[in-house]
């Protein structure tokens, strides 16, 4: 066997290590929560999880998964249309649709699959797809896999979006794809403007609301609810792997004809197993918890405000926004990784992000707030940040 390829990869990895940009997994030995046990580190505060509502280890969410495991076994051993649909899949889809105010919803094993299995299924050379430059990687890959001409607009630049809409006049369908909450910036899409432009140009709007579902809006119905536009967005894709239980899974919600068409033709539906029933049942329980405990969303919002204020007072300049994603731009990837490493030594787990996850020169640490954090937790995090920030010379 020739070793050339693997030798090259090994050498590149040594290069990553030399440049200080090599990512290491931190192994947890307790459930995802504000405080976790980390192998070799002991108890650490988590400020970098998508467990926005603290539901991933919620007793009702765990019990629902256990009950489904007992009742239905480990999985479907099939794709949906062959023999892989359980009652819990349909119940979850009906609940997601009523939660978001759409006609129907269709689950996938991840939002990655929902995004990459969307537009390639029903757009072709006669259509045009228009995408924000900072959309999630799964949206970008889905757009790239679509046979339509594609146009990318500068992040949240509405005149640029309008230019693309104007220049693509005459296409059979035009589709604008945007994240609801941008995962690396923590800002919101300008949804009212996007919807208005789309209406004037007869385009369809798709929002990936993975960081908005369960998080934004008074009752956690996401970015459209935040803007008072619930039920007015054509299509929503989102994940079950963040606020809604945190296990895995994703979905597309929208018109019944779209969901039905995807069930017929979307490749990850036709060629990949269904969501495990444990995961479907836990996500359903997470949605029920959200209905029963609206204070979770309120606490998340209050925690977010508190953390953003305290970070600013401490001398950091986090990117502005109303979301619980609080990024601090540091520039070089090595600095972001160094800060993250030093914070871990102070028992605070915050991930540093560098190239290729974010553009070169825009490396950052990204803090994420949960409804499960107490004020003491947040204060503990801030004081570690202040100490490490001063050491590394990055405070204002
Ligand atoms: N879309 C966005 C905006 C995300 O942040 C993520 C996850 O990081 C995904 C999609 C993918 O979600 P999943 O983990 O369900 O594949």
XYZ file of C-alpha atoms and ligand atoms in Angstrom:
412
model
C 0.000 0.000 0.000
C 1.361 3.392 -0.911
C 1.921 5.599 2.123
C 2.206 8.942 0.306
C -1.259 10.256 1.182
C -1.144 9.254 4.828
C 2.389 10.575 5.273
C 1.274 13.896 3.852
C -1.702 14.058 6.251
C 0.565 13.180 9.204
C 2.992 15.932 8.201
C 0.164 18.463 7.887
C -1.087 17.517 11.339
C 2.400 18.112 12.751
C 2.178 21.516 11.058
C -1.163 22.254 12.817
C 0.483 21.356 16.123
C 3.487 23.561 15.362
C 1.206 26.517 14.552
C -0.799 25.966 17.755
C -4.036 25.336 15.817
C -4.467 21.618 16.493
C -7.858 20.837 18.080
C -7.989 18.307 20.913
C -11.138 16.608 22.170
C -11.959 17.135 25.800
C -13.667 14.025 27.159
C -16.616 14.447 29.501
C -17.562 11.710 31.920
C -20.800 13.251 33.222
C -23.940 14.584 31.476
C -23.897 17.890 29.632
C -24.711 20.544 32.257
C -23.345 23.868 33.540
C -20.711 21.891 35.463
C -19.264 18.677 34.054
C -16.594 16.160 34.936
C -13.815 16.328 32.380
C -11.260 13.521 32.088
C -7.960 14.676 33.590
C -9.403 18.031 34.699
C -12.109 17.336 37.268
C -15.125 19.607 37.578
C -15.268 22.438 35.041
C -17.804 25.132 34.139
C -19.164 24.790 30.595
C -19.590 28.058 28.716
C -19.508 26.574 25.242
C -22.435 24.227 24.862
C -25.594 24.534 22.777
C -27.573 23.154 25.717
C -29.381 26.504 25.786
C -32.333 25.415 27.907
C -30.440 22.900 30.047
C -32.739 20.125 28.786
C -30.170 17.568 27.631
C -30.113 15.832 31.018
C -33.590 16.912 32.121
C -35.308 13.983 33.923
C -38.398 14.099 31.663
C -36.262 14.198 28.509
C -34.095 11.290 29.686
C -37.121 9.237 30.847
C -38.854 9.704 27.478
C -35.760 8.379 25.692
C -35.535 5.394 28.047
C -39.197 4.554 27.591
C -38.830 4.685 23.791
C -35.762 2.460 23.977
C -37.720 -0.118 25.964
C -40.816 0.102 23.795
C -39.272 0.403 20.346
C -35.709 -0.828 20.670
C -32.543 0.844 19.513
C -33.569 1.932 16.058
C -35.442 1.396 12.834
C -32.809 -0.684 11.036
C -34.253 0.963 7.935
C -34.813 4.172 6.077
C -38.184 5.860 6.540
C -40.038 4.580 3.488
C -38.768 1.006 3.653
C -39.778 0.127 7.176
C -38.289 2.850 9.302
C -41.124 5.035 10.564
C -42.323 4.691 14.138
C -45.352 6.424 15.643
C -43.005 8.661 17.620
C -41.521 10.061 14.380
C -44.917 11.223 13.194
C -45.876 12.559 16.628
C -42.649 14.549 16.775
C -43.184 15.925 13.262
C -46.760 16.974 14.054
C -45.570 18.662 17.250
C -42.747 20.497 15.447
C -45.169 21.766 12.809
C -47.677 23.040 15.366
C -44.874 24.550 17.474
C -43.523 26.513 14.502
C -46.853 27.232 12.835
C -46.133 25.342 9.612
C -48.269 22.804 7.769
C -45.879 19.906 8.308
C -42.352 18.904 9.283
C -39.997 16.117 8.284
C -37.199 14.851 10.528
C -33.669 13.883 9.495
C -30.837 12.365 11.548
C -29.237 15.812 11.648
C -29.836 19.354 10.514
C -26.744 18.842 8.379
C -28.784 16.286 6.447
C -31.883 18.498 6.419
C -29.853 21.349 4.877
C -27.874 19.317 2.384
C -30.988 17.330 1.453
C -33.160 20.381 0.795
C -32.450 22.514 -2.253
C -30.641 19.857 -4.347
C -33.940 17.948 -4.253
C -36.161 20.453 -6.044
C -34.094 23.243 -7.628
C -32.213 22.938 -10.902
C -30.601 24.996 -13.678
C -33.789 27.019 -14.216
C -33.709 28.381 -10.664
C -31.420 30.647 -8.632
C -30.351 30.184 -5.034
C -29.170 33.174 -3.007
C -27.269 32.687 0.252
C -25.737 34.840 3.028
C -21.941 34.537 3.016
C -21.881 33.580 6.715
C -24.431 30.788 6.507
C -23.578 27.550 8.282
C -21.302 25.064 6.506
C -24.222 22.670 5.979
C -26.196 25.378 4.165
C -23.129 26.178 2.055
C -22.649 22.515 1.166
C -26.352 22.164 0.320
C -26.181 25.246 -1.883
C -23.052 23.924 -3.608
C -24.733 20.580 -4.259
C -27.698 22.313 -5.950
C -27.567 22.492 -9.730
C -28.926 26.060 -9.800
C -26.774 29.106 -10.370
C -25.867 30.465 -6.943
C -25.329 33.960 -5.654
C -23.785 34.823 -2.311
C -24.536 38.166 -0.661
C -22.318 39.961 1.832
C -23.332 39.171 5.380
C -26.755 40.738 6.098
C -26.204 43.286 3.309
C -29.744 43.900 2.079
C -28.726 45.997 -0.938
C -26.473 43.195 -2.099
C -29.313 40.702 -1.628
C -31.601 42.978 -3.622
C -29.021 43.231 -6.422
C -28.984 39.442 -6.673
C -32.779 39.286 -6.671
C -32.974 41.902 -9.388
C -30.301 40.316 -11.563
C -31.904 36.881 -11.304
C -35.290 38.072 -12.547
C -36.693 35.563 -15.009
C -35.544 32.469 -13.143
C -38.295 29.893 -12.559
C -37.866 30.006 -8.764
C -35.613 32.109 -6.578
C -34.794 30.952 -3.080
C -33.089 32.985 -0.358
C -31.361 30.898 2.324
C -30.229 32.446 5.591
C -29.312 31.355 9.082
C -31.742 32.800 11.661
C -29.019 33.181 14.284
C -25.499 33.214 12.834
C -23.608 30.624 14.818
C -20.164 32.221 14.852
C -21.280 35.861 15.161
C -24.292 35.507 17.448
C -26.244 38.075 15.409
C -29.694 37.707 13.872
C -30.675 37.679 10.212
C -32.606 40.797 9.181
C -35.639 38.649 8.650
C -38.278 41.395 8.173
C -36.158 42.991 5.412
C -35.363 39.645 3.817
C -39.035 38.644 3.840
C -40.044 42.000 2.402
C -37.501 41.789 -0.435
C -38.471 38.191 -1.115
C -42.149 39.127 -1.288
C -41.443 41.918 -3.755
C -39.347 39.618 -5.939
C -41.539 36.549 -5.540
C -38.763 34.518 -3.897
C -39.001 31.775 -1.290
C -37.272 32.276 2.096
C -35.606 29.427 3.991
C -34.270 30.029 7.491
C -31.887 27.641 9.235
C -32.887 28.409 12.810
C -30.685 25.862 14.566
C -29.496 28.404 17.153
C -32.884 30.136 17.297
C -35.286 27.260 17.953
C -36.051 27.068 21.678
C -33.936 30.179 22.160
C -35.301 33.269 20.434
C -38.763 34.776 20.778
C -40.878 34.997 23.906
C -41.829 31.311 23.842
C -38.742 29.923 22.098
C -40.366 29.540 18.698
C -37.279 31.049 17.178
C -36.071 33.983 15.131
C -39.430 34.474 13.334
C -41.155 34.805 16.733
C -38.476 37.280 17.856
C -39.538 39.515 14.967
C -43.264 38.860 15.375
C -43.229 36.934 12.087
C -44.303 33.531 13.293
C -45.813 31.449 10.535
C -44.620 33.958 7.901
C -41.359 32.263 6.896
C -41.795 29.812 4.026
C -39.438 27.079 5.241
C -37.515 26.493 8.464
C -34.730 23.996 8.967
C -33.408 23.380 12.440
C -31.701 20.959 14.771
C -32.849 18.849 17.690
C -29.226 18.690 18.802
C -29.074 22.033 20.615
C -31.920 23.525 22.718
C -34.409 20.719 21.983
C -32.773 17.986 24.032
C -29.324 18.130 22.537
C -29.068 14.511 21.370
C -29.011 14.830 17.577
C -31.462 15.138 14.730
C -32.825 17.870 12.541
C -35.880 18.737 10.517
C -37.404 20.776 7.727
C -40.725 22.484 8.496
C -42.902 24.161 5.882
C -45.737 23.576 3.418
C -47.144 20.026 3.334
C -46.300 19.685 -0.376
C -42.639 20.475 0.348
C -42.364 17.981 3.225
C -44.083 15.315 1.159
C -41.793 16.005 -1.809
C -38.724 15.743 0.434
C -40.000 12.434 1.842
C -40.250 11.211 -1.769
C -36.999 12.543 -3.142
C -34.551 13.996 -0.609
C -31.475 11.766 -0.733
C -30.741 11.609 3.032
C -34.389 10.469 3.469
C -34.145 7.781 0.821
C -30.696 6.439 1.554
C -30.127 6.829 5.301
C -31.791 5.479 8.439
C -34.477 7.338 10.373
C -33.865 9.224 13.593
C -33.405 6.745 16.505
C -36.689 6.519 18.464
C -34.894 7.401 21.704
C -33.837 10.682 20.156
C -37.277 11.390 18.678
C -38.963 10.728 22.034
C -36.478 12.904 23.932
C -36.933 15.772 21.469
C -40.703 15.478 21.808
C -40.338 15.603 25.606
C -38.076 18.670 25.266
C -40.800 20.446 23.268
C -43.345 19.517 25.935
C -41.023 20.904 28.618
C -40.736 24.119 26.653
C -44.547 24.404 26.571
C -44.859 23.620 30.263
C -41.983 25.803 31.466
C -41.933 29.080 29.485
C -39.700 30.516 32.223
C -36.777 28.571 30.696
C -36.661 30.940 27.730
C -37.027 33.973 29.998
C -34.164 32.809 32.239
C -31.990 32.211 29.193
C -32.682 35.749 28.001
C -31.946 37.246 31.426
C -28.746 35.213 31.802
C -27.646 36.343 28.363
C -28.194 40.016 29.163
C -26.381 39.651 32.478
C -23.390 37.879 30.919
C -23.073 40.331 28.041
C -23.172 43.287 30.450
C -20.641 41.792 32.854
C -18.284 40.893 29.982
C -18.373 44.479 28.731
C -17.770 45.842 32.244
C -14.813 43.450 32.540
C -13.210 45.133 29.510
C -14.111 42.713 26.724
C -15.793 43.832 23.526
C -18.065 40.916 22.570
C -19.834 41.107 19.216
C -23.208 42.734 19.849
C -26.477 40.857 19.554
C -29.456 39.619 21.524
C -28.517 35.943 21.375
C -26.816 33.679 23.940
C -23.870 33.274 21.548
C -21.272 35.749 22.812
C -18.116 35.799 20.656
C -14.967 37.751 21.482
C -12.770 38.319 18.430
C -9.061 37.768 19.080
C -7.563 37.658 15.587
C -5.026 34.847 15.351
C -6.139 31.239 15.766
C -3.198 30.462 18.050
C -4.288 33.226 20.466
C -7.859 31.894 20.568
C -6.581 28.404 21.286
C -4.165 29.745 23.936
C -6.968 31.625 25.667
C -9.212 28.581 25.622
C -6.388 26.456 27.092
C -5.676 28.955 29.878
C -9.390 29.207 30.702
C -9.553 25.451 31.045
C -6.688 25.610 33.528
C -8.974 28.010 35.434
C -11.775 25.381 35.163
C -13.795 27.197 32.508
C -14.502 25.414 29.232
C -14.803 27.879 26.336
C -13.800 26.778 22.866
C -11.509 28.842 20.660
C -12.418 28.920 16.956
C -10.011 29.617 14.151
C -9.555 28.957 10.457
C -11.227 27.129 8.652
C -14.297 27.424 10.921
C -14.034 31.238 10.731
C -12.086 33.353 8.208
C -8.307 33.849 8.697
C -7.596 36.684 11.127
C -11.046 36.445 12.777
C -10.310 33.772 15.365
C -12.359 34.043 18.499
C -13.551 32.469 21.658
C -17.272 31.874 21.690
C -19.150 31.808 24.977
C -22.613 30.300 25.065
C -25.086 30.869 27.831
C -27.694 28.456 29.169
C -30.871 28.861 31.187
C -29.309 26.304 33.539
C -26.434 28.633 34.512
C -26.804 30.342 37.866
C -25.559 33.876 38.449
C -22.720 32.352 40.506
C -21.745 30.203 37.507
C -21.693 33.232 35.230
C -19.678 35.258 37.764
C -17.184 32.405 38.082
C -16.786 32.402 34.294
C -16.379 36.177 34.080
C -13.727 36.297 36.773
C -11.689 33.593 34.994
C -12.098 35.507 31.732
C -10.929 38.704 33.360
C -7.840 37.011 34.810
C -6.858 35.285 31.554
C -7.795 38.312 29.416
C -5.475 40.521 31.499
C -2.652 37.972 31.270
C -2.952 37.805 27.468
C -3.315 41.584 27.096
C -6.688 41.504 25.381
C -8.794 43.657 27.706
C -9.784 47.148 26.564
N -27.074 24.762 11.128
C -26.474 25.519 12.048
C -26.678 27.008 11.998
C -25.656 24.941 13.025
O -25.044 25.696 13.931
C -25.504 23.525 13.025
C -24.649 22.840 14.016
O -23.587 23.239 14.378
C -26.151 22.782 12.047
C -26.934 23.418 11.117
C -25.994 21.304 11.998
O -26.834 20.734 12.962
P -26.730 19.197 13.305
O -25.735 19.082 14.426
O -28.117 18.801 13.699
O -26.275 18.489 12.066
